[in-house]
Coordinates of N, CA and C in Angstrom, one line a residue:
X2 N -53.3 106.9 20.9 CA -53.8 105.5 20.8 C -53.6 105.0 19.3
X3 N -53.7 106.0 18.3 CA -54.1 105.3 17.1 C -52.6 105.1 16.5
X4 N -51.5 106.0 16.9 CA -50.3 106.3 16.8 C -49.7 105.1 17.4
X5 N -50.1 104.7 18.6 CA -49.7 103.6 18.9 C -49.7 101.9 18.4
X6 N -51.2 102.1 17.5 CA -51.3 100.7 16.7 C -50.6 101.0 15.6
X7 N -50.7 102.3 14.7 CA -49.7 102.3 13.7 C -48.3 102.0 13.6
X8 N -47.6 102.1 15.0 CA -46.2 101.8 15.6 C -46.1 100.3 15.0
X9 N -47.3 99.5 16.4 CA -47.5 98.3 16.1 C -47.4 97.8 15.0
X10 N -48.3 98.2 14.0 CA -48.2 97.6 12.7 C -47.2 97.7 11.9
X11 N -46.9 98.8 11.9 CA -45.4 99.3 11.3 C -44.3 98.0 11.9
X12 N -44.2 97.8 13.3 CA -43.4 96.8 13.5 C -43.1 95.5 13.3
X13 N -44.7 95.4 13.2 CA -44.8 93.6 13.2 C -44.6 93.8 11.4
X14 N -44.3 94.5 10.5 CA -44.7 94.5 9.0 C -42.7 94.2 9.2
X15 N -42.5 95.3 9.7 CA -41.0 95.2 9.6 C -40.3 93.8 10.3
X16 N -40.7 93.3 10.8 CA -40.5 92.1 11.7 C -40.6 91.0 10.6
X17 N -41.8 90.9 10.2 CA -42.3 89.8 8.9 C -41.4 90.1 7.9
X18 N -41.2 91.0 7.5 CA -40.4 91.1 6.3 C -38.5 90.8 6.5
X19 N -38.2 91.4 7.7 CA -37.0 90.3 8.0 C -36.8 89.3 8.4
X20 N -37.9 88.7 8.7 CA -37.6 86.9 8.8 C -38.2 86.3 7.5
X21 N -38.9 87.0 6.3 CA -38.8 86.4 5.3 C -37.3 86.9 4.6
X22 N -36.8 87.9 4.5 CA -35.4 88.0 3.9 C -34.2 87.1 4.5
X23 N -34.8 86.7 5.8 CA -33.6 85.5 6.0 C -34.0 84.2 5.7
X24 N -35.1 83.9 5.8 CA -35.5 82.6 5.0 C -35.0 82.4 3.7
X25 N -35.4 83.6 3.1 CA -35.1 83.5 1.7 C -33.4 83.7 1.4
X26 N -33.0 83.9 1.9 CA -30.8 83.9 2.5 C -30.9 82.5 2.7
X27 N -30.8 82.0 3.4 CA -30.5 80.8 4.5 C -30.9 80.0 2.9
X28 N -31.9 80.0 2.5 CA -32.7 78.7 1.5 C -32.0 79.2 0.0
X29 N -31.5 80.3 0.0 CA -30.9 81.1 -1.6 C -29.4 80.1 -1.5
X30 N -28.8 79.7 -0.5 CA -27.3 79.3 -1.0 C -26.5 80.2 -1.0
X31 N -25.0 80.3 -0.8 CA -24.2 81.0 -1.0 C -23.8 81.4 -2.4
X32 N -23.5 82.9 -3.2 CA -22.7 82.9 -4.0 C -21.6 82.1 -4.3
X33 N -21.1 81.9 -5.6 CA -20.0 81.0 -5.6 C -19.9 80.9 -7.2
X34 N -17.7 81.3 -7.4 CA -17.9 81.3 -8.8 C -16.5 79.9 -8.1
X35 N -16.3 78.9 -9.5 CA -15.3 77.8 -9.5 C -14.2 78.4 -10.6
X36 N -13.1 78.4 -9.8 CA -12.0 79.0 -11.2 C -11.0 77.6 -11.2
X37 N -10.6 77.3 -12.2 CA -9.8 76.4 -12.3 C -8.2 77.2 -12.8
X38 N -6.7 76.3 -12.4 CA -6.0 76.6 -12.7 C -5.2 75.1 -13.2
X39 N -4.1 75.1 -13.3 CA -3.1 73.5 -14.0 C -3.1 73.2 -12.7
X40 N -3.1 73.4 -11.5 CA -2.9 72.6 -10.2 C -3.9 72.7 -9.1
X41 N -5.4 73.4 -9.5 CA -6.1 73.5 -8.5 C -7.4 74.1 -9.1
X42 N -8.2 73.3 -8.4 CA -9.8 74.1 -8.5 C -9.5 75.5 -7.2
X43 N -10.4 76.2 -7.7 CA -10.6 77.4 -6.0 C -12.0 77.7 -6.2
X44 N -12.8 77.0 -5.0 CA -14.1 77.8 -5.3 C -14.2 79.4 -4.1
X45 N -14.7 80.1 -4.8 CA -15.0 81.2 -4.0 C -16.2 81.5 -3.6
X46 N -16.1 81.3 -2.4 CA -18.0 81.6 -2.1 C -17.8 82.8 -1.3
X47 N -19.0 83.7 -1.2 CA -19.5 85.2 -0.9 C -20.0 84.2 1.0
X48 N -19.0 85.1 1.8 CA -19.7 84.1 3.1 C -19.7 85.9 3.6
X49 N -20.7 86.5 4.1 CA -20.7 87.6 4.7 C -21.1 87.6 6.2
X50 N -20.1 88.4 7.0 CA -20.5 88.5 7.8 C -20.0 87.3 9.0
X51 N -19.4 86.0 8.3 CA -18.7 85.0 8.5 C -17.7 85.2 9.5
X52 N -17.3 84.5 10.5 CA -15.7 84.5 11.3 C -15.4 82.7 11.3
X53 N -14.4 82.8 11.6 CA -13.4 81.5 11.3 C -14.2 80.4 11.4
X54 N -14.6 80.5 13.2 CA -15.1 79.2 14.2 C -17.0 79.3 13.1
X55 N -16.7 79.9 12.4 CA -18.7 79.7 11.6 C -18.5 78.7 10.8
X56 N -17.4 78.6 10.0 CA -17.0 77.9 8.7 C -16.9 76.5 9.0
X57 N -17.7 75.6 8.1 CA -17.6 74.5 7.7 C -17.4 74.3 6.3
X58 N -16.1 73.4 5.5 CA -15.8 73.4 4.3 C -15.1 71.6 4.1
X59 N -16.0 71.4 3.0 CA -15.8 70.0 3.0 C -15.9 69.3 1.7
X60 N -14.9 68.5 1.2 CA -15.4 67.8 -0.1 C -16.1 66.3 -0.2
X61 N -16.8 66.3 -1.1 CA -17.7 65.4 -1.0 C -18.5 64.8 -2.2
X62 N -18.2 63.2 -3.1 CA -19.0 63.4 -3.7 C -18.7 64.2 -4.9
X63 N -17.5 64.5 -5.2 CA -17.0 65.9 -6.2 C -17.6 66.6 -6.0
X64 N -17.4 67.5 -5.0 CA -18.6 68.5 -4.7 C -17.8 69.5 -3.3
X65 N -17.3 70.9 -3.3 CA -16.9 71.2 -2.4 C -18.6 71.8 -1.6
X66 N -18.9 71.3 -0.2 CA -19.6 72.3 0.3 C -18.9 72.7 1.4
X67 N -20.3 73.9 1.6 CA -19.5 74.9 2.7 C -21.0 75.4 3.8
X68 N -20.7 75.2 5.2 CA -22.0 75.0 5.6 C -21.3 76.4 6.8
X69 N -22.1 77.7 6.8 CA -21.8 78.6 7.7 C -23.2 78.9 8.8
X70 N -22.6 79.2 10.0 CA -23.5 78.9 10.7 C -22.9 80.3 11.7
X71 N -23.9 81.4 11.2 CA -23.4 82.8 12.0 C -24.1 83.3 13.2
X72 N -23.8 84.1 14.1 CA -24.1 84.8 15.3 C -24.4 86.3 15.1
X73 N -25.5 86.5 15.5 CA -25.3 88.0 15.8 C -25.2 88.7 17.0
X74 N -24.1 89.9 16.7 CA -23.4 90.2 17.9 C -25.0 91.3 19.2
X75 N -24.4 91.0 20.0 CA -25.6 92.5 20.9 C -24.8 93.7 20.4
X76 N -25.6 94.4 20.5 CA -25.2 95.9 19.9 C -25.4 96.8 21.3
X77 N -24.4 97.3 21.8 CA -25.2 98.2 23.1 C -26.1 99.3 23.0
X78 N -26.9 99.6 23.1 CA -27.8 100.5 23.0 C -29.0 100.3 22.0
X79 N -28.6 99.3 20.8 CA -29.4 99.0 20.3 C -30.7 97.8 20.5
X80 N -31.7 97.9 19.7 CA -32.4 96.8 20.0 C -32.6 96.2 18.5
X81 N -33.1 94.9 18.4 CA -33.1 94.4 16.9 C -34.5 94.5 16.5
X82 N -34.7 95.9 15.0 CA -36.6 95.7 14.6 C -36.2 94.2 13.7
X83 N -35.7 93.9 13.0 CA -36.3 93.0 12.9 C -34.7 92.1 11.9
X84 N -34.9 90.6 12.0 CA -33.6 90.1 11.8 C -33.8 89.4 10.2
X85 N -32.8 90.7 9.6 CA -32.7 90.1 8.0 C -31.6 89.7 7.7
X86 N -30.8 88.8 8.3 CA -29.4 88.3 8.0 C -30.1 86.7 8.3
X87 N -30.0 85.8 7.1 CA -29.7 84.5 7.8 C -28.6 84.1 8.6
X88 N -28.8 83.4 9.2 CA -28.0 82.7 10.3 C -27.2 81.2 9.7
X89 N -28.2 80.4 9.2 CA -27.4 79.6 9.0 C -27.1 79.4 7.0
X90 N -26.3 78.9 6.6 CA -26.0 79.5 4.9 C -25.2 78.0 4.4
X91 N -25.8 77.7 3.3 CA -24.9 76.9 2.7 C -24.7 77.2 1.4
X92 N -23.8 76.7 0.8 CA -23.0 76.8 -0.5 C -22.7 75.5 -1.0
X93 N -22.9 75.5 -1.9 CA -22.1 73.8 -2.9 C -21.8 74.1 -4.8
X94 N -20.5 73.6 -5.0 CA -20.3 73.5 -6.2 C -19.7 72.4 -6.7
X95 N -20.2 72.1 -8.1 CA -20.1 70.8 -8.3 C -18.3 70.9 -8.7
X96 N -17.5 69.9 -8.8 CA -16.5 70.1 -9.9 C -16.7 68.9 -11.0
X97 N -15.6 69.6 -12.0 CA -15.9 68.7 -13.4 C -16.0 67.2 -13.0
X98 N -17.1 66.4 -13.6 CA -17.0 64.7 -13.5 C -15.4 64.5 -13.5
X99 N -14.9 64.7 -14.8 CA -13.5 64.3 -14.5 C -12.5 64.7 -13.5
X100 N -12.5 65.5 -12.8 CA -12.0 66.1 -11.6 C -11.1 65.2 -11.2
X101 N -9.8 65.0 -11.3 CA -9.0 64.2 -10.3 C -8.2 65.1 -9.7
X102 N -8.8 64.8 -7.9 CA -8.2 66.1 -6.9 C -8.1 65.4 -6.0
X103 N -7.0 66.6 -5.2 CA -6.6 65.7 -3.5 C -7.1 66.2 -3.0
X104 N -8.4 65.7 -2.2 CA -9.0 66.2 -1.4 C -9.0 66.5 -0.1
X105 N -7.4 66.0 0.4 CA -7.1 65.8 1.7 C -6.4 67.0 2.0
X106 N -5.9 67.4 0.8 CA -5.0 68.9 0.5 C -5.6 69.8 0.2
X107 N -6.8 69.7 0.5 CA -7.4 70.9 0.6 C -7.7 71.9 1.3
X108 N -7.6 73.2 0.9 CA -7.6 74.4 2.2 C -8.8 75.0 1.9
X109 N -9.0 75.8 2.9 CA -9.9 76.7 3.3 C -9.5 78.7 3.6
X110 N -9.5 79.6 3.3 CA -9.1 80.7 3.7 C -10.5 81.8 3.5
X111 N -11.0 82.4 4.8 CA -11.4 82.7 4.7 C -11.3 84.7 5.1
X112 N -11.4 85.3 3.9 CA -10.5 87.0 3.8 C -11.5 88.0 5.0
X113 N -10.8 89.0 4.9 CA -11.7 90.0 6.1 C -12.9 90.7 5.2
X114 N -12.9 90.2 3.7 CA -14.1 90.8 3.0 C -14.7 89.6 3.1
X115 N -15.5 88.5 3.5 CA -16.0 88.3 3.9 C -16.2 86.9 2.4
X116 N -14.8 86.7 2.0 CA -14.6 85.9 1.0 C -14.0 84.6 1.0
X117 N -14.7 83.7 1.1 CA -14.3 81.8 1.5 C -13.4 81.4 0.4
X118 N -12.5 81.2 0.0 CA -11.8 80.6 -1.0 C -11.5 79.4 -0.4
X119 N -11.7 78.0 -1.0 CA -11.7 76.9 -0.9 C -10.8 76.3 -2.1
X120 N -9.4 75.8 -1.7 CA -9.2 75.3 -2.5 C -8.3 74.0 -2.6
X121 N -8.5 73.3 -4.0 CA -8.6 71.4 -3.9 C -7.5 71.4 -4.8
X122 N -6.6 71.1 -4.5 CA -5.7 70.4 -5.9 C -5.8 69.6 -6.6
X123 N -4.8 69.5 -7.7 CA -5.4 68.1 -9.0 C -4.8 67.6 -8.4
X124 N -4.5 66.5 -9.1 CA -3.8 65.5 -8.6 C -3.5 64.5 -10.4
X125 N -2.2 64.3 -10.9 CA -1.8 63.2 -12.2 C -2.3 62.2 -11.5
X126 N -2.2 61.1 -10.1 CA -2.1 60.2 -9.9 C -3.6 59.5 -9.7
X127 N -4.7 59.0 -10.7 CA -5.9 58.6 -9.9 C -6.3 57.8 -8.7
X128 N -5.3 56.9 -8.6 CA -5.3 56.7 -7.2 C -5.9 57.3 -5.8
X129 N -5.3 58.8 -6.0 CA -5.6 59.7 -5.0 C -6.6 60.4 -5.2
X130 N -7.2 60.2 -6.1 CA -8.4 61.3 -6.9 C -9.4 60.8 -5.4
X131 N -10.3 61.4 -5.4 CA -11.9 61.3 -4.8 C -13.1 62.0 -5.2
X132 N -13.0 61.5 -6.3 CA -14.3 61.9 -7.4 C -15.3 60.5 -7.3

C-alpha cells in the first residue's frame, strides 16, 4: 500500500515536471544564429525532432519566423511517464533595418539533424526589398 502511493507520487512529480519542461520549450523559442553572406541572409534555427509537413517559415516585417508544430509518435510497447518535448515551437530573427531582400526567394531546408536553414536573398534593387 505504502509502495503504491510512493509510485503515485513519484509519478505525478514526474508528470509535473514534464509538462513544465515543455512549457518552458514551447515559451523559450527556438535556437537561432543569422549568418550573413554578399547574396543572402541564412537563419539557422535548432528545430528538433521536426519533419517537413511541422514547418512553417515566413518573412515578415524584416523578420524571418518559423512556427513548428510537432507530433509525437506511439511507441509500441511503451507508455508516456510524462511529456517533456514541446509540441508546438517558435522561432524569430530580426534582420538588419537596412536589410534589402527578396523575400519571395526565399527557401526553407530543413536537414535530418534536425536543422531549419531559412534562407532570404539580398536584393541591389529596392524596389523588391520587403523590409
Amino acid at each position: 500500500m505504502i509502495r503504491d502511493v510512493g509510485e503515485t507520487l513519484g509519478s505525478k512529480a514526474m508528470e509535473a515536471f514534464g509538462r513544465a519542461m515543455a512549457r518552458t520549450q514551447e515559451h523559450g523559442g527556438l535556437g537561432v544564429d543569422l549568418l550573413t553572406s554578399e547574396d543572402a541572409y541564412l537563419a539557422v534555427f535548432d528545430a528538433p525532432g521536426a519533419q517537413g509537413e511541422d514547418v512553417q517559415a515566413r518573412y515578415e516585417d524584416g523578420a524571418v519566423l518559423v512556427r513548428i508544430d510537432r507530433f509525437r509518435e506511439h511507441r509500441e510497447g511503451f507508455e508516456m511517464r510524462f511529456p517533456g518535448r514541446g509540441l508546438s515551437l517558435d522561432g524569430r530573427v530580426e534582420l538588419p533595418d537596412d536589410a534589402d531582400v527578396d523575400p519571395d526567394s526565399a527557401t526553407a531546408t530543413l536537414a535530418d539533424n534536425g536543422t531549419l536553414q531559412v534562407r532570404v536573398p539580398r536584393t541591389d534593387d529596392p524596389a523588391t526589398a520587403d523590409a
